[in-house]
Amino acid sequence: MRLPPHPDRPGTTSPKLSAAARASTVAYVLRRCGYFVVVVFSVYTLSFFLLYALPSDPVALMLERRSAGAGGSTSEQVEALRAQYGLDQPLLVRYIETLGQLLSGDPGTSFQSGRPVPEIIGAVAPNTLGLAAGGLVIAIPLSLALALATSWRQGSALHRMLVNVPALVAAVPAFWLGLLLLQLFSFTLGWAPSAGGTGLSALVLPSVALALPVSASLTAVLVRGLDDVQRADFVELLRARGLPWRRVYLAHVARNALLPFVTLAGLTVGGVLVGTVITETVFARAGLGRLLASSVETQDAPVILAIAVLAAVLFAAVNLAVDLLYPILDPRTRHRGSGARA
Amino acid sequence: MSIVEKAAAPGTLLRLEGLRVAYPGGPAAVDGLSVTVPSGSSVAIVGESGSGKSTTLHALLGLTPRTAHVSFDRLEFDSGNGSGAGAGAGGLRRIEDPRELRGRSVGLVPQDPIRSLDPLMRIGAHFAELHRHFLGLTDRAESRVRTIASLEAVGVDRPELRLRQYPHELSGGQRQRILIALALIGEPRLLLADEPTSNLDATVQRRVLDLFDEVRTARGLSVLLVTHDIAVAGERADHLVVMRAGRVVESGTADEVLGDPKDPYTRQLLTSLPSALPARPAFRAESPPRVVLEARDLTKSFAGGRGQERVDAVREVSLTLHRGQTVAVVGESGAGKSTLLRLLTGLERADSGAVLLDGDEVRGSGGGGGGGGGGRFDRFGRKARADFARRVQLVYQNPARSLNPSLPVGRVIAEPLEAHRVGGARSRAERVRELLEQVELPADIAERRPGQLSGGQAQRVAIARALALEPEVVVLDEPVSALDQAVQFALLRLLGELQQRLGIAYLLVSHDLGVVRAVADEVIVMHRGRVEERGATGSVFTAPASPRTRALLDAVPVLKSSLSLSSSASSVPSASSHDRTSQP
């Protein structure tokens, strides 16, 4: 009963066409990289004008702190400091100069300590990046496992119970959760140091405190995705063919449900960076979050600007990676190059 | 694959007795259903949505949701090849858990080919997965060879290329063929087909149904077909089982059921075909009423992928629509029907040509004289557009998706009035009541939400909304194809009455030629963006000039019922009637 297949038309996927497809891929990558530049540049611009266009005088604040108790300062000293930090220049000139400095890798010196900004940030950044990484390393597998377990059987008692867990966790304030963990594991059980410290043991509790609220939203999105995909026609058909549910669930349902999860995981990096501010305060860790908080208090503009741009670069880079990953994960978002539609 | 020996023996392949399915808090979805499928034959379960036919099919494979309560008195299946040491007669083996039938004994071909393949997997991977599962085959090269062979067997062109493609790169017909090939990998003895063609074009539908017949005879399989279309069932099945509200109302051989239906419901199914609609008053072609909508040489092309030449979606199409007239546009998908609709309703701007409303050119509808860039309806922008929208309204195919689910029905209907600032709150409410009455819906429905309506009610609401601004032209895009047969019938009758009463002109797009024949005055057959043939409905249907028109007409399933033939002189066009009437 073989039906005669249509005559082959090998010309449809000619090298010319695949070259066009490649060109469109290159265009896509370039456009995404362009978005990256735009995001970072906008964050810089916005932060700069918020910091420098404000009607307060950082030099006065600076002198007040530095010479506390050592008598007043003359207006010559103030002018000299202004000139030293370039604050006597018009705003737009400073905007462009600072941009040039940042691009050449020199974010300037702190108003407060007079030390170079890279040194200040470099001293605490590893702590924060370690904490953020720790948070993600816990949050992503945790939410994956929790969501996969929740959605395994539709309408089961386990599903009905677990589906409420993310909302419950999300409702708990992050600082309170941190304090609770400290009370239990540091003070009562004595398993982990309560404040500061370095090394892995000091990282565990803050990472957990940071990860839990983040994994709540990730889990909720993934559970929703898994439940939706399970209702899809192709899943029912795979079951009807007699494939074991484990196979259908992991190879088809989970894979399809991961697409929105990946997008959200990329956006979560921003949430994690914000979360470090609270977590570092609760756990009394030195880190970018606390540095940012104290720099805002003293209006230490170069430090704030550097942290803001750094966070923007991190966030935009992760989301650029997600954007570039997406067409690999989902063929439907690829550009039509090999159009052999009949 | 040599299981053809079974074809000769007329044994029983499947016997299901006393199936009951109930969902918590509801009446039984299926109540005491019994069905028997003889070896090598095809059985069709016919019923409307909600009749329990799909539930039956799901229960047969243990696919009902966990909340459903399923029980049956007896389920027997002849799994062949002697391995089943069953106690039943003739190799029939008692099945306790229907899940063991999945794949190897029963193959399922789904309703919607578009959504039934994993969108993230290449076609080749779909086959490889089942090869691994059913045959323990892990060798990629071997799987590839087998896949190509099975794709060729179901008539998929260029199988080597298809292996590397993703489902979204294939057409609906191709996907349905691939799904049939996938269902055959486990070498089942019974194919379950769940409305396998209801989402396909008439011509594609015919080819896919032909493929079912070929597969069945070549492999000695049986087919259990579930469909709402009694014409398809009558044409393709040896036995018919007519279901209504979870019960079998009639069953027997196709000839018996169609030739001499015992149950009133079966009779109703046979008489609610569009051909039984009251005859339309003849359209006065010699002294036609004024032209309301006219299109002149509309052309529109789209960029066809990067590096490819542009595709002409619509090419030099002209048409005139008189007051009170119905013009139908037919053709396969991809013929340009939808683009033509979008051009005529101002949703899309033509490359060249013009749309005229009451003889005045609609600004921005075409690129002809004015040239120059700008958006659609550019210079006279909003006003021209609003004026046009008041007089040309659209009714979409799927009422469930074209009504805002969060607004009560009254607001949905009043929305065009609000948008065009017609009347005040009180006069709008009055108008909504009037419109509901016109579409024969109770007034209290205005309080409900679209989600609480049946498909037929929702489409009536959509029609009421289209009529709110008293348009002169209503564009109907597959207005009844998502509805059950009896509901279709009632709705078509309503549309006919509204047209006579209000003098509206309809522009109808439909793939259902039965509908077109029953309601259209003039037919335009499109093919690849061009007008293939046009003329008065009667002459196009009885004496098609173009071979493509004839192919479209031949694809319509023939109903062998004496009842429907006697009930109306002009039945669904049949192949024999063309042979008789069409001249070379």
mmCIF file of N, CA, C and O in Angstrom, chain B residues 395-454:
data_model
loop_
_atom_site.group_PDB
_atom_site.id
_atom_site.type_symbol
_atom_site.label_atom_id
_atom_site.label_comp_id
_atom_site.label_asym_id
_atom_site.label_seq_id
_atom_site.Cartn_x
_atom_site.Cartn_y
_atom_site.Cartn_z
ATOM 1 N N VAL B 395 -18.112 38.384 12.033
ATOM 2 C CA VAL B 395 -18.433 37.315 12.983
ATOM 3 C C VAL B 395 -17.374 36.243 12.796
ATOM 4 O O VAL B 395 -17.167 35.750 11.687
ATOM 5 N N TYR B 396 -16.701 35.905 13.872
ATOM 6 C CA TYR B 396 -15.561 34.995 13.762
ATOM 7 C C TYR B 396 -15.983 33.547 13.908
ATOM 8 O O TYR B 396 -17.086 33.229 14.328
ATOM 9 N N GLN B 397 -15.008 32.701 13.614
ATOM 10 C CA GLN B 397 -15.253 31.272 13.611
ATOM 11 C C GLN B 397 -15.537 30.735 15.007
ATOM 12 O O GLN B 397 -16.471 29.992 15.213
ATOM 13 N N ASN B 398 -14.670 31.097 15.957
ATOM 14 C CA ASN B 398 -14.790 30.487 17.270
ATOM 15 C C ASN B 398 -15.407 31.469 18.254
ATOM 16 O O ASN B 398 -14.743 32.354 18.753
ATOM 17 N N PRO B 399 -16.714 31.286 18.570
ATOM 18 C CA PRO B 399 -17.372 32.257 19.448
ATOM 19 C C PRO B 399 -16.747 32.278 20.831
ATOM 20 O O PRO B 399 -16.703 33.318 21.477
ATOM 21 N N ALA B 400 -16.241 31.111 21.283
ATOM 22 C CA ALA B 400 -15.695 31.068 22.637
ATOM 23 C C ALA B 400 -14.484 31.985 22.756
ATOM 24 O O ALA B 400 -14.196 32.510 23.815
ATOM 25 N N ARG B 401 -13.777 32.179 21.645
ATOM 26 C CA ARG B 401 -12.564 32.977 21.747
ATOM 27 C C ARG B 401 -12.744 34.398 21.237
ATOM 28 O O ARG B 401 -11.839 35.207 21.363
ATOM 29 N N SER B 402 -13.880 34.694 20.654
ATOM 30 C CA SER B 402 -14.037 36.050 20.132
ATOM 31 C C SER B 402 -14.880 36.918 21.050
ATOM 32 O O SER B 402 -15.142 38.065 20.750
ATOM 33 N N LEU B 403 -15.310 36.371 22.188
ATOM 34 C CA LEU B 403 -16.047 37.167 23.165
ATOM 35 C C LEU B 403 -15.172 37.348 24.393
ATOM 36 O O LEU B 403 -14.586 36.394 24.876
ATOM 37 N N ASN B 404 -15.094 38.560 24.890
ATOM 38 C CA ASN B 404 -14.294 38.827 26.079
ATOM 39 C C ASN B 404 -14.895 38.090 27.275
ATOM 40 O O ASN B 404 -16.015 38.376 27.689
ATOM 41 N N PRO B 405 -14.154 37.115 27.830
ATOM 42 C CA PRO B 405 -14.753 36.260 28.860
ATOM 43 C C PRO B 405 -15.062 36.990 30.157
ATOM 44 O O PRO B 405 -15.808 36.490 30.986
ATOM 45 N N SER B 406 -14.499 38.174 30.362
ATOM 46 C CA SER B 406 -14.684 38.821 31.659
ATOM 47 C C SER B 406 -15.853 39.810 31.646
ATOM 48 O O SER B 406 -16.174 40.381 32.683
ATOM 49 N N LEU B 407 -16.474 40.033 30.509
ATOM 50 C CA LEU B 407 -17.608 40.958 30.459
ATOM 51 C C LEU B 407 -18.911 40.171 30.412
ATOM 52 O O LEU B 407 -18.990 39.131 29.773
ATOM 53 N N PRO B 408 -19.969 40.685 31.061
ATOM 54 C CA PRO B 408 -21.266 40.043 30.891
ATOM 55 C C PRO B 408 -21.751 40.241 29.451
ATOM 56 O O PRO B 408 -21.335 41.182 28.765
ATOM 57 N N VAL B 409 -22.615 39.327 29.027
ATOM 58 C CA VAL B 409 -23.044 39.316 27.638
ATOM 59 C C VAL B 409 -23.625 40.662 27.201
ATOM 60 O O VAL B 409 -23.370 41.146 26.096
ATOM 61 N N GLY B 410 -24.382 41.292 28.103
ATOM 62 C CA GLY B 410 -24.987 42.586 27.764
ATOM 63 C C GLY B 410 -23.932 43.616 27.387
ATOM 64 O O GLY B 410 -24.095 44.363 26.428
ATOM 65 N N ARG B 411 -22.836 43.645 28.132
ATOM 66 C CA ARG B 411 -21.762 44.581 27.837
ATOM 67 C C ARG B 411 -21.075 44.222 26.523
ATOM 68 O O ARG B 411 -20.714 45.095 25.734
ATOM 69 N N VAL B 412 -20.916 42.926 26.292
ATOM 70 C CA VAL B 412 -20.276 42.473 25.049
ATOM 71 C C VAL B 412 -21.046 43.017 23.851
ATOM 72 O O VAL B 412 -20.463 43.550 22.900
ATOM 73 N N ILE B 413 -22.389 42.914 23.942
ATOM 74 C CA ILE B 413 -23.202 43.337 22.810
ATOM 75 C C ILE B 413 -23.220 44.859 22.702
ATOM 76 O O ILE B 413 -23.223 45.425 21.606
ATOM 77 N N ALA B 414 -23.198 45.547 23.867
ATOM 78 C CA ALA B 414 -23.291 47.003 23.851
ATOM 79 C C ALA B 414 -21.960 47.654 23.490
ATOM 80 O O ALA B 414 -21.906 48.847 23.206
ATOM 81 N N GLU B 415 -20.880 46.869 23.502
ATOM 82 C CA GLU B 415 -19.569 47.473 23.324
ATOM 83 C C GLU B 415 -19.412 48.255 22.028
ATOM 84 O O GLU B 415 -18.881 49.371 22.040
ATOM 85 N N PRO B 416 -19.864 47.726 20.886
ATOM 86 C CA PRO B 416 -19.740 48.534 19.655
ATOM 87 C C PRO B 416 -20.491 49.856 19.775
ATOM 88 O O PRO B 416 -20.041 50.879 19.260
ATOM 89 N N LEU B 417 -21.625 49.851 20.483
ATOM 90 C CA LEU B 417 -22.401 51.085 20.665
ATOM 91 C C LEU B 417 -21.600 52.083 21.494
ATOM 92 O O LEU B 417 -21.567 53.273 21.202
ATOM 93 N N GLU B 418 -20.949 51.572 22.547
ATOM 94 C CA GLU B 418 -20.133 52.450 23.379
ATOM 95 C C GLU B 418 -18.956 52.994 22.582
ATOM 96 O O GLU B 418 -18.637 54.186 22.654
ATOM 97 N N ALA B 419 -18.327 52.111 21.825
ATOM 98 C CA ALA B 419 -17.137 52.524 21.075
ATOM 99 C C ALA B 419 -17.474 53.613 20.072
ATOM 100 O O ALA B 419 -16.682 54.514 19.811
ATOM 101 N N HIS B 420 -18.674 53.539 19.498
ATOM 102 C CA HIS B 420 -19.062 54.537 18.492
ATOM 103 C C HIS B 420 -19.942 55.619 19.092
ATOM 104 O O HIS B 420 -20.567 56.375 18.362
ATOM 105 N N ARG B 421 -20.058 55.641 20.414
ATOM 106 C CA ARG B 421 -20.820 56.659 21.151
ATOM 107 C C ARG B 421 -22.250 56.769 20.609
ATOM 108 O O ARG B 421 -22.732 57.846 20.286
ATOM 109 N N VAL B 422 -22.899 55.627 20.522
ATOM 110 C CA VAL B 422 -24.282 55.625 20.060
ATOM 111 C C VAL B 422 -25.189 55.552 21.283
ATOM 112 O O VAL B 422 -25.069 54.634 22.086
ATOM 113 N N GLY B 423 -26.060 56.501 21.432
ATOM 114 C CA GLY B 423 -27.068 56.488 22.473
ATOM 115 C C GLY B 423 -26.509 56.624 23.881
ATOM 116 O O GLY B 423 -25.307 56.715 24.096
ATOM 117 N N GLY B 424 -27.405 56.631 24.843
ATOM 118 C CA GLY B 424 -27.003 56.684 26.236
ATOM 119 C C GLY B 424 -27.162 55.321 26.869
ATOM 120 O O GLY B 424 -27.496 54.352 26.193
ATOM 121 N N ALA B 425 -26.938 55.256 28.174
ATOM 122 C CA ALA B 425 -26.965 53.971 28.863
ATOM 123 C C ALA B 425 -28.315 53.286 28.684
ATOM 124 O O ALA B 425 -28.378 52.089 28.442
ATOM 125 N N ARG B 426 -29.412 54.083 28.776
ATOM 126 C CA ARG B 426 -30.719 53.459 28.730
ATOM 127 C C ARG B 426 -31.040 52.944 27.330
ATOM 128 O O ARG B 426 -31.503 51.826 27.152
ATOM 129 N N SER B 427 -30.748 53.758 26.323
ATOM 130 C CA SER B 427 -31.084 53.317 24.966
ATOM 131 C C SER B 427 -30.216 52.134 24.552
ATOM 132 O O SER B 427 -30.644 51.268 23.805
ATOM 133 N N ARG B 428 -28.993 52.087 25.079
ATOM 134 C CA ARG B 428 -28.145 50.928 24.770
ATOM 135 C C ARG B 428 -28.734 49.662 25.361
ATOM 136 O O ARG B 428 -28.796 48.622 24.698
ATOM 137 N N ALA B 429 -29.173 49.747 26.622
ATOM 138 C CA ALA B 429 -29.766 48.581 27.270
ATOM 139 C C ALA B 429 -30.993 48.120 26.489
ATOM 140 O O ALA B 429 -31.217 46.915 26.291
ATOM 141 N N GLU B 430 -31.752 49.096 26.018
ATOM 142 C CA GLU B 430 -32.932 48.775 25.220
ATOM 143 C C GLU B 430 -32.534 48.052 23.934
ATOM 144 O O GLU B 430 -33.120 47.044 23.553
ATOM 145 N N ARG B 431 -31.492 48.572 23.302
ATOM 146 C CA ARG B 431 -31.009 47.991 22.046
ATOM 147 C C ARG B 431 -30.488 46.558 22.273
ATOM 148 O O ARG B 431 -30.716 45.674 21.459
ATOM 149 N N VAL B 432 -29.802 46.337 23.407
ATOM 150 C CA VAL B 432 -29.299 44.999 23.718
ATOM 151 C C VAL B 432 -30.465 44.021 23.826
ATOM 152 O O VAL B 432 -30.413 42.912 23.275
ATOM 153 N N ARG B 433 -31.521 44.454 24.514
ATOM 154 C CA ARG B 433 -32.703 43.579 24.631
ATOM 155 C C ARG B 433 -33.266 43.236 23.260
ATOM 156 O O ARG B 433 -33.588 42.097 22.963
ATOM 157 N N GLU B 434 -33.348 44.256 22.423
ATOM 158 C CA GLU B 434 -33.877 44.084 21.075
ATOM 159 C C GLU B 434 -33.017 43.092 20.273
ATOM 160 O O GLU B 434 -33.534 42.206 19.601
ATOM 161 N N LEU B 435 -31.706 43.264 20.388
ATOM 162 C CA LEU B 435 -30.792 42.407 19.637
ATOM 163 C C LEU B 435 -30.873 40.966 20.115
ATOM 164 O O LEU B 435 -30.883 40.025 19.318
ATOM 165 N N LEU B 436 -30.967 40.777 21.430
ATOM 166 C CA LEU B 436 -31.086 39.420 21.963
ATOM 167 C C LEU B 436 -32.350 38.765 21.439
ATOM 168 O O LEU B 436 -32.359 37.578 21.113
ATOM 169 N N GLU B 437 -33.409 39.573 21.342
ATOM 170 C CA GLU B 437 -34.651 39.040 20.813
ATOM 171 C C GLU B 437 -34.472 38.628 19.346
ATOM 172 O O GLU B 437 -34.940 37.584 18.923
ATOM 173 N N GLN B 438 -33.766 39.478 18.603
ATOM 174 C CA GLN B 438 -33.544 39.179 17.181
ATOM 175 C C GLN B 438 -32.802 37.863 16.982
ATOM 176 O O GLN B 438 -33.064 37.129 16.047
ATOM 177 N N VAL B 439 -31.822 37.584 17.852
ATOM 178 C CA VAL B 439 -31.083 36.333 17.687
ATOM 179 C C VAL B 439 -31.701 35.207 18.504
ATOM 180 O O VAL B 439 -31.084 34.164 18.723
ATOM 181 N N GLU B 440 -32.946 35.431 18.970
ATOM 182 C CA GLU B 440 -33.733 34.400 19.643
ATOM 183 C C GLU B 440 -33.064 33.878 20.905
ATOM 184 O O GLU B 440 -32.971 32.682 21.136
ATOM 185 N N LEU B 441 -32.557 34.824 21.714
ATOM 186 C CA LEU B 441 -32.015 34.436 23.014
ATOM 187 C C LEU B 441 -32.864 35.096 24.100
ATOM 188 O O LEU B 441 -33.380 36.193 23.891
ATOM 189 N N PRO B 442 -33.030 34.445 25.260
ATOM 190 C CA PRO B 442 -33.790 35.060 26.355
ATOM 191 C C PRO B 442 -33.078 36.304 26.884
ATOM 192 O O PRO B 442 -31.848 36.375 26.866
ATOM 193 N N ALA B 443 -33.845 37.266 27.373
ATOM 194 C CA ALA B 443 -33.272 38.550 27.784
ATOM 195 C C ALA B 443 -32.343 38.398 28.982
ATOM 196 O O ALA B 443 -31.388 39.163 29.131
ATOM 197 N N ASP B 444 -32.603 37.406 29.838
ATOM 198 C CA ASP B 444 -31.791 37.303 31.062
ATOM 199 C C ASP B 444 -30.366 36.830 30.771
ATOM 200 O O ASP B 444 -29.511 36.820 31.654
ATOM 201 N N ILE B 445 -30.117 36.446 29.527
ATOM 202 C CA ILE B 445 -28.772 35.989 29.173
ATOM 203 C C ILE B 445 -27.783 37.152 29.222
ATOM 204 O O ILE B 445 -26.575 36.948 29.332
ATOM 205 N N ALA B 446 -28.300 38.383 29.186
ATOM 206 C CA ALA B 446 -27.425 39.556 29.205
ATOM 207 C C ALA B 446 -26.594 39.623 30.477
ATOM 208 O O ALA B 446 -25.534 40.236 30.499
ATOM 209 N N GLU B 447 -27.084 38.986 31.557
ATOM 210 C CA GLU B 447 -26.356 39.046 32.824
ATOM 211 C C GLU B 447 -25.218 38.033 32.867
ATOM 212 O O GLU B 447 -24.336 38.124 33.703
ATOM 213 N N ARG B 448 -25.283 37.035 32.015
ATOM 214 C CA ARG B 448 -24.312 35.947 32.132
ATOM 215 C C ARG B 448 -22.981 36.281 31.470
ATOM 216 O O ARG B 448 -22.864 37.230 30.712
ATOM 217 N N ARG B 449 -22.001 35.457 31.755
ATOM 218 C CA ARG B 449 -20.680 35.625 31.141
ATOM 219 C C ARG B 449 -20.564 34.656 29.965
ATOM 220 O O ARG B 449 -21.175 33.587 29.982
ATOM 221 N N PRO B 450 -19.744 35.015 28.966
ATOM 222 C CA PRO B 450 -19.607 34.153 27.797
ATOM 223 C C PRO B 450 -19.228 32.715 28.140
ATOM 224 O O PRO B 450 -19.665 31.777 27.479
ATOM 225 N N GLY B 451 -18.441 32.531 29.221
ATOM 226 C CA GLY B 451 -18.020 31.179 29.581
ATOM 227 C C GLY B 451 -19.177 30.279 29.973
ATOM 228 O O GLY B 451 -19.064 29.065 29.955
ATOM 229 N N GLN B 452 -20.328 30.899 30.357
ATOM 230 C CA GLN B 452 -21.460 30.086 30.792
ATOM 231 C C GLN B 452 -22.388 29.723 29.645
ATOM 232 O O GLN B 452 -23.420 29.099 29.870
ATOM 233 N N LEU B 453 -22.046 30.122 28.438
ATOM 234 C CA LEU B 453 -22.933 29.874 27.307
ATOM 235 C C LEU B 453 -22.494 28.633 26.534
ATOM 236 O O LEU B 453 -21.321 28.268 26.531
ATOM 237 N N SER B 454 -23.448 28.020 25.855
ATOM 238 C CA SER B 454 -23.086 26.930 24.952
ATOM 239 C C SER B 454 -22.518 27.551 23.672
ATOM 240 O O SER B 454 -22.633 28.762 23.447
#
